[in-house]
Coordinates of C-alpha atoms in Angstrom, one line a residue:
Chain A
M1 CA -18.3 26.0 -8.9
I2 CA -18.3 23.1 -6.5
D3 CA -20.8 21.4 -8.8
W4 CA -18.3 21.4 -11.7
I5 CA -15.5 20.1 -9.6
Y6 CA -17.8 17.3 -8.3
F7 CA -18.8 16.5 -11.9
F8 CA -15.1 16.3 -13.0
D9 CA -14.4 14.1 -9.9
L10 CA -17.1 11.6 -11.0
C11 CA -15.8 11.7 -14.6
G12 CA -12.3 10.9 -13.3
T13 CA -13.8 8.1 -11.3
A14 CA -15.4 6.7 -14.4
V15 CA -12.3 6.8 -16.6
F16 CA -10.1 5.3 -14.0
A17 CA -12.6 2.6 -13.3
L18 CA -12.6 1.9 -17.1
S19 CA -8.8 1.8 -17.1
G20 CA -8.9 -0.7 -14.2
A21 CA -11.6 -2.8 -15.9
L22 CA -9.6 -2.9 -19.1
A23 CA -6.4 -3.9 -17.2
A24 CA -8.4 -6.6 -15.5
G25 CA -9.7 -7.9 -18.8
R26 CA -6.1 -8.4 -20.0
H27 CA -5.6 -10.7 -16.9
K28 CA -8.8 -12.7 -17.5
M29 CA -10.3 -11.8 -14.1
D30 CA -13.9 -12.8 -13.1
P31 CA -16.6 -10.1 -12.8
F32 CA -16.1 -9.4 -9.1
G33 CA -12.3 -9.3 -9.5
V34 CA -12.8 -6.8 -12.3
L35 CA -15.0 -4.7 -9.9
V36 CA -12.2 -4.8 -7.3
L37 CA -9.5 -3.7 -9.7
A38 CA -11.7 -1.0 -11.2
S39 CA -12.5 0.3 -7.7
V40 CA -9.0 0.4 -6.3
T41 CA -7.9 2.2 -9.5
A42 CA -10.7 4.7 -9.3
I43 CA -10.7 5.5 -5.5
G44 CA -7.2 4.4 -4.5
G45 CA -5.4 7.7 -5.0
G46 CA -8.2 9.8 -3.3
S47 CA -8.3 7.3 -0.4
I48 CA -4.5 7.6 0.3
R49 CA -4.9 11.4 0.1
D50 CA -7.8 11.4 2.6
A51 CA -6.0 9.0 4.9
L52 CA -2.8 11.2 4.9
L53 CA -4.9 14.4 5.4
G54 CA -7.0 12.8 8.1
T55 CA -10.2 13.8 6.4
T56 CA -11.8 10.4 7.3
P57 CA -14.1 8.6 6.7
V58 CA -12.7 8.9 3.2
F59 CA -14.7 10.5 0.5
W60 CA -16.4 7.5 -1.1
I61 CA -17.7 6.3 2.3
Q62 CA -19.5 9.6 2.8
D63 CA -20.9 9.8 -0.8
H64 CA -22.2 6.6 -2.5
N65 CA -22.2 8.2 -6.0
Y66 CA -18.5 7.2 -6.4
I67 CA -19.2 3.5 -6.0
T68 CA -22.4 3.8 -8.1
V69 CA -20.3 5.4 -10.9
I70 CA -17.8 2.5 -10.7
L71 CA -20.5 -0.1 -10.8
I72 CA -22.2 1.5 -13.8
T73 CA -18.8 1.9 -15.6
V74 CA -17.9 -1.8 -15.0
I75 CA -21.3 -3.0 -16.2
L76 CA -21.1 -0.8 -19.3
T77 CA -17.6 -2.1 -19.9
F78 CA -18.9 -5.7 -19.7
I79 CA -21.7 -4.9 -22.2
F80 CA -19.9 -2.8 -24.8
V81 CA -16.3 -4.1 -24.6
R82 CA -16.8 -7.6 -25.9
K83 CA -14.6 -7.9 -28.9
P84 CA -10.9 -7.5 -27.9
K85 CA -9.9 -6.6 -31.4
R86 CA -12.1 -3.5 -31.2
V87 CA -10.2 -2.2 -28.1
P88 CA -7.4 -0.2 -29.5
R89 CA -4.2 -0.3 -27.5
Y90 CA -4.2 3.4 -26.8
I91 CA -7.6 3.3 -25.0
L92 CA -6.1 2.3 -21.6
P93 CA -3.3 5.0 -21.5
V94 CA -5.7 7.7 -22.8
A95 CA -8.3 6.8 -20.1
D96 CA -5.4 6.9 -17.6
A97 CA -4.2 10.3 -18.9
L98 CA -7.7 11.8 -18.6
G99 CA -8.1 10.4 -15.1
L100 CA -4.6 11.7 -14.2
A101 CA -5.5 15.3 -15.3
L102 CA -9.0 15.3 -13.6
F103 CA -7.8 13.8 -10.3
T104 CA -4.7 16.0 -10.1
V105 CA -6.9 19.1 -10.0
I106 CA -9.4 17.5 -7.6
G107 CA -6.5 16.7 -5.2
V108 CA -5.0 20.2 -5.4
E109 CA -8.5 21.7 -4.8
K110 CA -9.2 19.5 -1.7
A111 CA -5.8 20.5 -0.2
L112 CA -6.3 24.2 -0.9
N113 CA -9.8 24.0 0.7
L114 CA -8.1 22.8 3.9
E115 CA -5.9 26.0 3.6
L116 CA -2.7 23.9 3.2
S117 CA 0.3 25.4 1.4
G118 CA 0.7 25.5 -2.4
M119 CA 3.5 22.9 -2.2
T120 CA 1.4 20.5 -0.2
A121 CA -1.5 21.0 -2.6
V122 CA 0.7 20.0 -5.6
V123 CA 1.8 16.9 -3.7
M124 CA -1.8 16.0 -2.9
G125 CA -2.7 16.5 -6.5
L126 CA 0.1 14.1 -7.5
I127 CA -1.0 11.5 -4.9
T128 CA -4.6 11.7 -6.1
G129 CA -3.6 11.5 -9.7
V130 CA -1.1 8.7 -9.7
G131 CA -2.1 6.7 -6.6
G132 CA -4.8 4.6 -8.1
G133 CA -2.8 3.8 -11.2
I134 CA 0.1 2.7 -9.2
I135 CA -2.0 0.3 -7.1
R136 CA -3.6 -1.0 -10.4
D137 CA -0.2 -1.7 -11.9
L138 CA 1.2 -3.2 -8.8
L139 CA -1.7 -5.6 -8.5
C140 CA -1.3 -6.5 -12.2
Q141 CA 2.4 -7.1 -11.7
Q142 CA 3.3 -4.4 -14.2
V143 CA 5.9 -1.7 -13.9
P144 CA 3.9 1.3 -12.7
M145 CA 3.5 3.9 -15.5
V146 CA 4.9 6.5 -13.1
L147 CA 8.2 4.5 -13.1
R148 CA 8.6 4.3 -16.9
T149 CA 10.7 6.9 -18.7
E150 CA 7.8 8.6 -20.5
I151 CA 6.6 11.8 -18.9
Y152 CA 3.9 11.0 -16.3
A153 CA 4.5 12.4 -12.8
T154 CA 5.7 15.6 -14.6
A155 CA 2.3 16.1 -16.2
S156 CA 0.5 15.9 -12.8
I157 CA 3.0 18.2 -11.1
M158 CA 2.8 20.7 -13.9
G159 CA -1.0 20.6 -13.8
G160 CA -1.0 21.1 -10.1
I161 CA 1.4 24.0 -10.3
C162 CA -0.7 25.7 -13.0
Y163 CA -3.8 25.4 -10.9
T164 CA -2.2 26.7 -7.7
I165 CA -0.5 29.6 -9.4
S166 CA -3.6 30.5 -11.5
L167 CA -5.7 30.8 -8.3
H168 CA -3.0 32.6 -6.5
L169 CA -2.9 35.2 -9.4
G170 CA -6.6 35.7 -9.0
A171 CA -7.8 33.7 -12.1
A172 CA -11.5 32.7 -12.2
D173 CA -12.0 29.3 -10.7
M174 CA -13.3 27.8 -13.9
F175 CA -10.4 29.2 -15.9
A176 CA -7.9 27.8 -13.4
L177 CA -9.6 24.4 -13.5
L178 CA -9.7 24.1 -17.3
F179 CA -6.2 25.5 -17.8
A180 CA -4.7 23.1 -15.3
M181 CA -6.5 20.0 -16.6
S182 CA -5.6 20.9 -20.2
T183 CA -2.0 21.4 -19.2
A184 CA -1.7 18.0 -17.5
L185 CA -3.7 16.2 -20.3
V186 CA -1.8 17.8 -23.2
I187 CA 1.6 17.1 -21.6
R188 CA 0.6 13.4 -20.9
L189 CA -1.1 12.8 -24.3
A190 CA 1.9 14.4 -26.2
A191 CA 4.2 12.1 -24.2
I192 CA 2.1 9.1 -25.2
R193 CA 1.8 10.1 -28.9
W194 CA 5.5 11.0 -29.5
H195 CA 7.0 9.0 -26.7
L196 CA 8.4 12.1 -25.2
S197 CA 10.6 11.8 -22.2
L198 CA 12.8 14.0 -20.1
P199 CA 16.5 13.2 -20.0
A200 CA 16.6 10.1 -17.7
F201 CA 18.6 9.9 -14.6
D202 CA 20.6 6.8 -15.6
L203 CA 23.0 5.0 -13.4
K204 CA 23.2 1.9 -15.5
T205 CA 24.5 2.8 -18.9
P206 CA 28.1 4.0 -19.0
Q207 CA 28.1 7.7 -19.9
Chain B
M1 CA 16.5 16.7 23.2
I2 CA 13.6 17.2 20.7
D3 CA 16.1 19.1 18.5
W4 CA 18.4 16.2 18.2
I5 CA 15.6 13.8 17.4
Y6 CA 14.3 16.3 14.8
F7 CA 17.9 16.5 13.3
F8 CA 18.2 12.7 13.1
D9 CA 14.7 12.6 11.5
L10 CA 15.8 14.9 8.7
C11 CA 19.1 12.9 8.3
G12 CA 17.0 9.7 7.9
T13 CA 14.8 11.5 5.4
A14 CA 17.9 12.5 3.4
V15 CA 19.6 9.0 3.4
F16 CA 16.3 7.3 2.4
A17 CA 15.7 9.9 -0.3
L18 CA 19.2 9.1 -1.5
S19 CA 18.5 5.4 -1.5
G20 CA 15.3 6.0 -3.5
A21 CA 17.0 8.2 -6.0
L22 CA 19.8 5.7 -6.5
A23 CA 17.2 2.9 -7.0
A24 CA 15.4 5.2 -9.5
G25 CA 18.7 5.8 -11.4
R26 CA 19.0 2.0 -11.9
H27 CA 15.6 2.1 -13.6
K28 CA 16.4 5.0 -15.8
M29 CA 13.6 7.2 -14.5
D30 CA 13.0 10.8 -15.5
P31 CA 13.7 13.6 -12.9
F32 CA 10.2 13.8 -11.6
G33 CA 9.9 10.0 -11.4
V34 CA 13.1 10.0 -9.4
L35 CA 11.6 12.7 -7.1
V36 CA 8.5 10.5 -6.6
L37 CA 10.5 7.4 -5.7
A38 CA 12.8 9.3 -3.4
S39 CA 9.8 10.8 -1.7
V40 CA 7.9 7.6 -1.1
T41 CA 11.0 6.0 0.2
A42 CA 11.8 8.9 2.6
I43 CA 8.3 9.6 3.9
G44 CA 6.4 6.3 3.2
G45 CA 7.2 4.5 6.5
G46 CA 6.3 7.6 8.6
S47 CA 3.2 8.2 6.7
I48 CA 1.9 4.7 7.3
R49 CA 2.8 5.1 11.0
D50 CA 0.9 8.4 11.3
A51 CA -2.1 7.0 9.4
L52 CA -2.3 4.0 11.7
L53 CA -1.9 6.1 14.8
G54 CA -4.4 8.7 13.6
T55 CA -1.9 11.5 14.1
T56 CA -3.1 13.2 10.9
P57 CA -2.4 15.3 8.8
V58 CA 0.8 13.2 8.6
F59 CA 4.1 14.8 9.7
W60 CA 5.4 16.1 6.3
I61 CA 2.1 18.0 5.6
Q62 CA 2.6 19.9 8.9
D63 CA 6.3 20.6 8.4
H64 CA 7.7 21.5 5.0
N65 CA 11.3 20.8 5.9
Y66 CA 10.9 17.1 5.1
I67 CA 9.9 17.8 1.4
T68 CA 12.6 20.5 1.2
V69 CA 15.3 18.0 2.4
I70 CA 14.1 15.5 -0.2
L71 CA 14.2 18.1 -3.0
I72 CA 17.7 19.1 -2.0
T73 CA 18.9 15.5 -1.7
V74 CA 17.5 14.6 -5.1
I75 CA 19.1 17.7 -6.8
L76 CA 22.5 17.0 -5.1
T77 CA 22.2 13.4 -6.3
F78 CA 21.6 14.6 -9.9
I79 CA 24.6 16.9 -9.6
F80 CA 27.2 14.7 -7.9
V81 CA 26.2 11.2 -8.9
R82 CA 26.9 11.3 -12.6
K83 CA 29.3 8.6 -13.3
P84 CA 27.7 5.2 -12.5
K85 CA 31.0 3.5 -12.1
R86 CA 31.8 5.8 -9.2
V87 CA 28.7 4.6 -7.4
P88 CA 29.9 1.5 -5.5
R89 CA 27.3 -1.2 -5.0
Y90 CA 27.3 -0.9 -1.3
I91 CA 26.1 2.7 -1.2
L92 CA 22.4 1.9 -1.6
P93 CA 22.3 -0.8 1.2
V94 CA 24.4 1.3 3.5
A95 CA 22.2 4.4 3.0
D96 CA 19.2 2.1 3.6
A97 CA 20.8 0.7 6.8
L98 CA 21.4 4.2 8.1
G99 CA 17.9 5.2 7.4
L100 CA 16.6 2.0 9.0
A101 CA 18.5 2.8 12.2
L102 CA 17.5 6.5 12.3
F103 CA 13.8 5.9 11.5
T104 CA 13.4 3.0 13.9
V105 CA 14.3 5.2 16.8
I106 CA 12.1 8.1 15.5
G107 CA 9.1 5.7 15.2
V108 CA 9.6 4.3 18.7
E109 CA 10.0 7.9 20.1
K110 CA 6.7 9.1 18.5
A111 CA 4.8 6.1 19.9
L112 CA 6.2 6.5 23.4
N113 CA 5.3 10.2 23.2
L114 CA 1.7 9.2 22.7
E115 CA 2.0 7.0 25.9
L116 CA 1.6 3.8 23.9
S117 CA 3.0 0.5 25.3
G118 CA 6.6 -0.6 24.7
M119 CA 5.4 -3.4 22.4
T120 CA 3.4 -1.0 20.2
A121 CA 6.4 1.4 20.2
V122 CA 8.7 -1.3 18.9
V123 CA 6.2 -2.2 16.1
M124 CA 5.8 1.5 15.2
G125 CA 9.7 1.8 15.0
L126 CA 9.7 -1.2 12.7
I127 CA 6.9 0.2 10.5
T128 CA 8.7 3.6 10.3
G129 CA 12.1 1.9 9.6
V130 CA 11.1 -0.6 7.0
G131 CA 7.9 0.9 5.4
G132 CA 9.5 3.3 3.0
G133 CA 12.1 0.7 1.8
I134 CA 9.3 -1.8 1.2
I135 CA 7.3 0.6 -1.0
R136 CA 10.5 1.5 -2.9
D137 CA 11.3 -2.1 -3.6
L138 CA 7.7 -3.0 -4.6
L139 CA 7.6 -0.1 -7.0
C140 CA 11.0 -1.2 -8.5
Q141 CA 9.6 -4.7 -8.8
Q142 CA 12.4 -6.1 -6.5
V143 CA 12.0 -8.5 -3.7
P144 CA 11.8 -6.2 -0.6
M145 CA 15.0 -6.3 1.4
V146 CA 12.9 -7.2 4.5
L147 CA 12.0 -10.5 2.7
R148 CA 15.5 -11.6 1.9
T149 CA 17.3 -14.0 4.2
E150 CA 19.9 -11.4 5.4
I151 CA 19.1 -9.9 8.9
Y152 CA 17.0 -6.8 8.3
A153 CA 13.7 -6.6 10.3
T154 CA 15.7 -8.1 13.2
A155 CA 18.0 -5.0 13.3
S156 CA 15.1 -2.7 13.5
I157 CA 13.3 -4.7 16.2
M158 CA 16.5 -5.0 18.3
G159 CA 17.1 -1.2 18.0
G160 CA 13.5 -0.5 19.1
I161 CA 13.8 -2.9 22.0
C162 CA 17.1 -1.3 23.1
Y163 CA 15.6 2.2 23.0
T164 CA 12.4 1.2 24.9
I165 CA 14.3 -0.7 27.6
S166 CA 17.0 2.0 28.0
L167 CA 14.4 4.7 28.6
H168 CA 12.5 2.4 30.9
L169 CA 15.6 1.8 33.0
G170 CA 16.0 5.5 33.3
A171 CA 18.9 6.1 30.9
A172 CA 19.5 9.6 29.6
D173 CA 17.6 10.4 26.4
M174 CA 20.7 11.0 24.3
F175 CA 22.3 7.8 25.6
A176 CA 19.2 5.7 24.7
L177 CA 19.0 7.4 21.3
L178 CA 22.7 6.7 20.3
F179 CA 22.7 3.3 21.9
A180 CA 19.6 2.1 20.0
M181 CA 20.7 3.6 16.6
S182 CA 24.2 2.1 17.0
T183 CA 22.7 -1.3 17.8
A184 CA 20.4 -1.3 14.8
L185 CA 23.1 0.1 12.5
V186 CA 25.8 -2.3 13.6
I187 CA 23.6 -5.3 13.3
R188 CA 22.5 -4.3 9.8
L189 CA 25.9 -3.3 8.6
A190 CA 27.4 -6.6 9.9
A191 CA 24.7 -8.5 8.1
I192 CA 25.6 -6.7 4.9
R193 CA 29.3 -7.1 5.3
W194 CA 29.4 -10.8 6.3
H195 CA 26.1 -11.9 4.8
L196 CA 24.9 -12.8 8.2
S197 CA 21.5 -14.4 8.5
L198 CA 19.5 -16.1 11.2
P199 CA 18.6 -19.7 10.5
A200 CA 15.8 -19.5 7.9
F201 CA 12.3 -20.9 8.3
D202 CA 12.5 -23.0 5.2
L203 CA 9.6 -25.1 4.0
K204 CA 11.0 -25.7 0.5
T205 CA 14.3 -27.6 0.9
P206 CA 13.9 -31.2 2.2
Q207 CA 15.4 -31.3 5.7
Chain C
M1 CA -22.6 -11.4 21.1
I2 CA -19.6 -9.0 21.1
D3 CA -17.6 -11.8 22.7
W4 CA -18.2 -14.2 19.9
I5 CA -17.3 -11.7 17.3
Y6 CA -14.2 -10.9 19.2
F7 CA -13.4 -14.6 19.4
F8 CA -13.9 -15.0 15.6
D9 CA -11.7 -12.0 15.0
L10 CA -8.8 -13.5 17.0
C11 CA -9.4 -16.8 15.1
G12 CA -9.2 -15.0 11.8
T13 CA -6.0 -13.3 13.0
A14 CA -4.5 -16.7 13.8
V15 CA -5.3 -18.4 10.5
F16 CA -4.1 -15.4 8.4
A17 CA -0.9 -15.3 10.5
L18 CA -0.5 -19.0 9.8
S19 CA -1.0 -18.3 6.0
G20 CA 1.6 -15.5 6.1
A21 CA 4.1 -17.7 8.0
L22 CA 3.6 -20.5 5.6
A23 CA 4.1 -18.2 2.6
A24 CA 7.3 -16.8 4.3
G25 CA 8.6 -20.4 4.8
R26 CA 8.3 -20.9 1.1
H27 CA 10.6 -17.9 0.6
K28 CA 13.1 -19.0 3.2
M29 CA 12.8 -15.9 5.4
D30 CA 14.4 -15.5 8.8
P31 CA 12.3 -15.7 12.0
F32 CA 11.7 -11.9 12.2
G33 CA 10.9 -11.7 8.5
V34 CA 8.4 -14.5 9.1
L35 CA 6.9 -12.5 11.9
V36 CA 6.6 -9.4 9.7
L37 CA 4.9 -11.2 6.9
A38 CA 2.5 -13.1 9.3
S39 CA 1.7 -9.7 10.9
V40 CA 0.9 -7.7 7.7
T41 CA -1.2 -10.7 6.5
A42 CA -3.1 -10.9 9.8
I43 CA -3.7 -7.2 10.5
G44 CA -3.2 -5.5 7.1
G45 CA -6.8 -5.7 5.9
G46 CA -8.2 -4.4 9.2
S47 CA -5.6 -1.7 9.4
I48 CA -6.6 -0.4 5.9
R49 CA -10.3 -0.5 6.9
D50 CA -9.6 1.5 10.1
A51 CA -7.5 4.0 8.3
L52 CA -10.2 4.6 5.7
L53 CA -12.9 4.8 8.3
G54 CA -10.8 7.1 10.5
T55 CA -11.3 4.8 13.6
T56 CA -7.7 5.4 14.7
P57 CA -5.5 4.4 16.4
V58 CA -6.2 1.2 14.5
F59 CA -7.6 -1.9 16.3
W60 CA -4.4 -3.7 17.1
I61 CA -2.8 -0.6 18.7
Q62 CA -5.7 -0.4 21.2
D63 CA -5.8 -4.1 22.0
H64 CA -2.6 -6.1 22.4
N65 CA -4.3 -9.5 22.0
Y66 CA -4.0 -9.4 18.3
I67 CA -0.2 -9.1 18.3
T68 CA 0.0 -11.7 21.0
V69 CA -2.1 -14.1 18.9
I70 CA 0.2 -13.5 15.9
L71 CA 3.3 -14.1 18.1
I72 CA 1.9 -17.4 19.5
T73 CA 0.8 -18.5 16.0
V74 CA 4.2 -17.9 14.5
I75 CA 6.0 -19.7 17.3
L76 CA 3.7 -22.7 17.1
T77 CA 4.3 -22.7 13.3
F78 CA 8.0 -22.8 13.9
I79 CA 7.7 -25.7 16.4
F80 CA 5.1 -27.9 14.6
V81 CA 5.7 -27.2 10.9
R82 CA 9.2 -28.5 10.5
K83 CA 8.8 -31.2 7.8
P84 CA 7.9 -29.5 4.5
K85 CA 6.6 -32.7 3.1
R86 CA 4.0 -32.9 5.8
V87 CA 2.6 -29.5 4.8
P88 CA 0.0 -30.4 2.2
R89 CA -0.4 -27.8 -0.6
Y90 CA -4.0 -27.0 0.3
I91 CA -3.2 -25.8 3.8
L92 CA -2.3 -22.3 2.7
P93 CA -5.4 -21.7 0.6
V94 CA -7.7 -23.3 3.2
A95 CA -6.3 -21.1 6.0
D96 CA -6.7 -18.2 3.7
A97 CA -10.3 -19.1 2.9
L98 CA -11.1 -19.4 6.6
G99 CA -9.5 -16.0 7.3
L100 CA -11.4 -14.5 4.4
A101 CA -14.8 -15.7 5.8
L102 CA -14.1 -14.6 9.3
F103 CA -12.6 -11.2 8.5
T104 CA -15.4 -10.4 6.0
V105 CA -18.0 -10.7 8.7
I106 CA -15.8 -8.7 11.2
G107 CA -15.4 -5.9 8.6
V108 CA -19.1 -5.7 7.8
E109 CA -19.9 -5.8 11.6
K110 CA -17.6 -2.9 12.3
A111 CA -19.1 -0.7 9.5
L112 CA -22.7 -1.5 10.6
N113 CA -21.7 -0.5 14.2
L114 CA -20.7 2.9 12.8
E115 CA -24.2 3.1 11.3
L116 CA -22.8 3.1 7.7
S117 CA -24.9 1.9 4.8
G118 CA -25.2 -1.7 3.8
M119 CA -23.2 -1.1 0.6
T120 CA -20.4 0.5 2.5
A121 CA -20.5 -2.3 5.0
V122 CA -20.1 -5.0 2.3
V123 CA -17.1 -3.0 0.9
M124 CA -15.5 -2.8 4.3
G125 CA -16.0 -6.6 4.7
L126 CA -14.3 -7.1 1.4
I127 CA -11.3 -4.8 2.3
T128 CA -10.9 -6.5 5.7
G129 CA -11.2 -10.0 4.1
V130 CA -8.9 -9.5 1.1
G131 CA -6.5 -6.7 2.2
G132 CA -4.1 -8.7 4.2
G133 CA -3.8 -11.5 1.6
I134 CA -3.2 -8.9 -1.1
I135 CA -0.3 -7.4 0.8
R136 CA 1.1 -10.9 1.6
D137 CA 1.0 -11.8 -2.1
L138 CA 2.5 -8.5 -3.3
L139 CA 5.4 -8.8 -0.8
C140 CA 6.0 -12.4 -2.0
Q141 CA 5.9 -11.2 -5.6
Q142 CA 3.0 -13.5 -6.4
V143 CA -0.1 -12.7 -8.4
P144 CA -2.6 -11.8 -5.6
M145 CA -5.2 -14.6 -5.2
V146 CA -8.0 -12.0 -5.7
L147 CA -6.6 -11.4 -9.3
R148 CA -6.7 -15.1 -10.3
T149 CA -9.7 -16.5 -12.1
E150 CA -10.9 -18.7 -9.2
I151 CA -13.8 -17.3 -7.2
Y152 CA -12.4 -15.2 -4.4
A153 CA -13.7 -11.6 -4.1
T154 CA -17.1 -13.1 -4.9
A155 CA -17.0 -15.3 -1.8
S156 CA -16.3 -12.3 0.4
I157 CA -19.0 -10.1 -1.3
M158 CA -21.6 -12.8 -1.0
G159 CA -20.8 -13.4 2.7
G160 CA -21.0 -9.6 3.3
I161 CA -24.4 -9.4 1.5
C162 CA -25.8 -12.4 3.5
Y163 CA -24.7 -10.8 6.8
T164 CA -26.2 -7.4 6.0
I165 CA -29.5 -8.8 4.6
S166 CA -29.9 -11.3 7.5
L167 CA -29.5 -8.6 10.1
H168 CA -31.8 -6.3 8.1
L169 CA -34.5 -9.0 8.0
G170 CA -34.2 -9.2 11.8
A171 CA -32.3 -12.5 12.1
A172 CA -30.6 -13.2 15.4
D173 CA -27.0 -11.9 15.5
M174 CA -25.5 -15.4 15.9
F175 CA -27.5 -16.8 13.1
A176 CA -26.5 -14.0 10.7
L177 CA -22.9 -14.4 11.8
L178 CA -22.7 -18.2 11.2
F179 CA -24.8 -18.0 8.0
A180 CA -22.6 -15.4 6.4
M181 CA -19.3 -17.0 7.4
S182 CA -20.5 -20.4 6.1
T183 CA -21.6 -18.9 2.8
A184 CA -18.3 -17.2 2.2
L185 CA -16.3 -20.3 3.4
V186 CA -18.3 -22.8 1.4
I187 CA -18.1 -20.7 -1.8
R188 CA -14.4 -20.3 -1.5
L189 CA -13.7 -23.9 -0.5
A190 CA -15.8 -25.2 -3.4
A191 CA -13.9 -22.9 -5.7
I192 CA -10.6 -24.3 -4.4
R193 CA -11.8 -27.9 -4.6
W194 CA -13.4 -27.9 -8.0
H195 CA -11.5 -25.0 -9.5
L196 CA -14.8 -23.1 -9.9
S197 CA -14.7 -19.8 -11.6
L198 CA -17.2 -17.3 -13.0
P199 CA -17.0 -16.6 -16.7
A200 CA -13.9 -14.4 -17.0
F201 CA -13.9 -11.0 -18.5
D202 CA -11.3 -11.7 -21.2
L203 CA -9.9 -9.1 -23.5
K204 CA -7.0 -11.3 -24.6
T205 CA -8.3 -14.4 -26.3
P206 CA -10.1 -13.8 -29.6
Q207 CA -13.8 -14.7 -29.0

């Protein structure tokens, strides 16, 4: 079971590194700048989680595979993503959505392993899922995706709740894992595709 | 005594959560986005403090009352703050000022409990007081209040110094607490009301 | 040997504090706001490093000399930097470059002392070197230097690699230290002087 979670964790690292590298490409950064942005996007959320939990040194210091995955992803991005016109606009948000779903479950799992409560676990899933993307968007001077009206934090929270409740109800680990990731991913992709949003809390427009 | 400090801590959490929720409302965020912004505003400063001190897991992981207070505050904000015209402009800075005063004292108190020096305690008060608001303003793409010319960091530092010196001179805990909070609050409210500022360090305008 | 590293660490603190104070002066901040910006610039990178490594309380809580150096630097900046026209434009980037070189080596050294791998050490050098400047630029609402096309992260990574390899090859500590700092500094200064940049990863312009 651990092996599958570890595999998904490295997958999440790769897709977030890709999303960071693509964002860097839109800002014309040099190769090492691209590497920095890909890295903070891929390991930022998990680093904040580990620093808050006190499980230090943080995960990527203890296990070099994360940085290796980021390096390979960035190099592959350099090689294969050369023609900007062949990079469709939806690639960045879709990579981000996949990373969001994968990292949410990883974060919840790590918190539950420390025997923390279900609520804390959902919050840790949220931090792991949205943390890296927030840092990426802040550094690129863009409004963080989590702040826009489209459903985003909601997808992570729903995925986290599904995972926690599934395990609590005695579901098989693998079922809970896939169910929670699918929930978060489907919600987020649907939001991207049809521009879904919850009713906004709006203090600006006269009602 | 601990009980009063704990009570003030939860009050600070509520007013900072309110300030985050109001800021979110001005950016038309969805309910879970509002919750995220209210949370980082309310627990961001204390989380940075705890991560720097190494008192992990950070406070709100160990005690669920903080997240509960944030949830209740956000729900109440949704219910009662419906008509934007009834939200006067000064509510956000005043809530922020109250949180600044409350959290400054909480931060100083936590550092002194760890038997750190008075100077470190004042710095920890400052981090606890201004940290959450800085994250809120960064996420909303606004110039952080602490960077504007109006007196802000000064209020927190003065409050922290008052608390540390009062205790050092043997004042009763409750007196030191109320004296320091009042000092920080009055300085900050006066700065808001009369647009007070210290002479700026200005390298732009020819002198 | 430790003494020289400690001396360079305090030098780096001073030049980053200067760079933060100068950036604050361009935003007309009040004295305590200047102090806050100078401090996060000077101790931000090292604080992130220590929080990730779990070597808490972070360095400046354990040793007051860092905050003392920042205080003195800010006061000297107030006294001597009065005439804006006498502050040449290159002072801020040069101070930043010096801090980058000094802090990179400090960060690598701390990681190697914890017997972490060479790769982790280079990353820790990068975080220590660029962390404070990123926070400074984010708070000032400027595009972080590390994101611009000019060589920046590259200088830190090259310095870190030189230090790690020199020590690995058995070079004297002082030689490794000076060699690595010079490498990072020369690369960064050359980039500033001749606007050097690596070929950018550019997804915007048609190729």
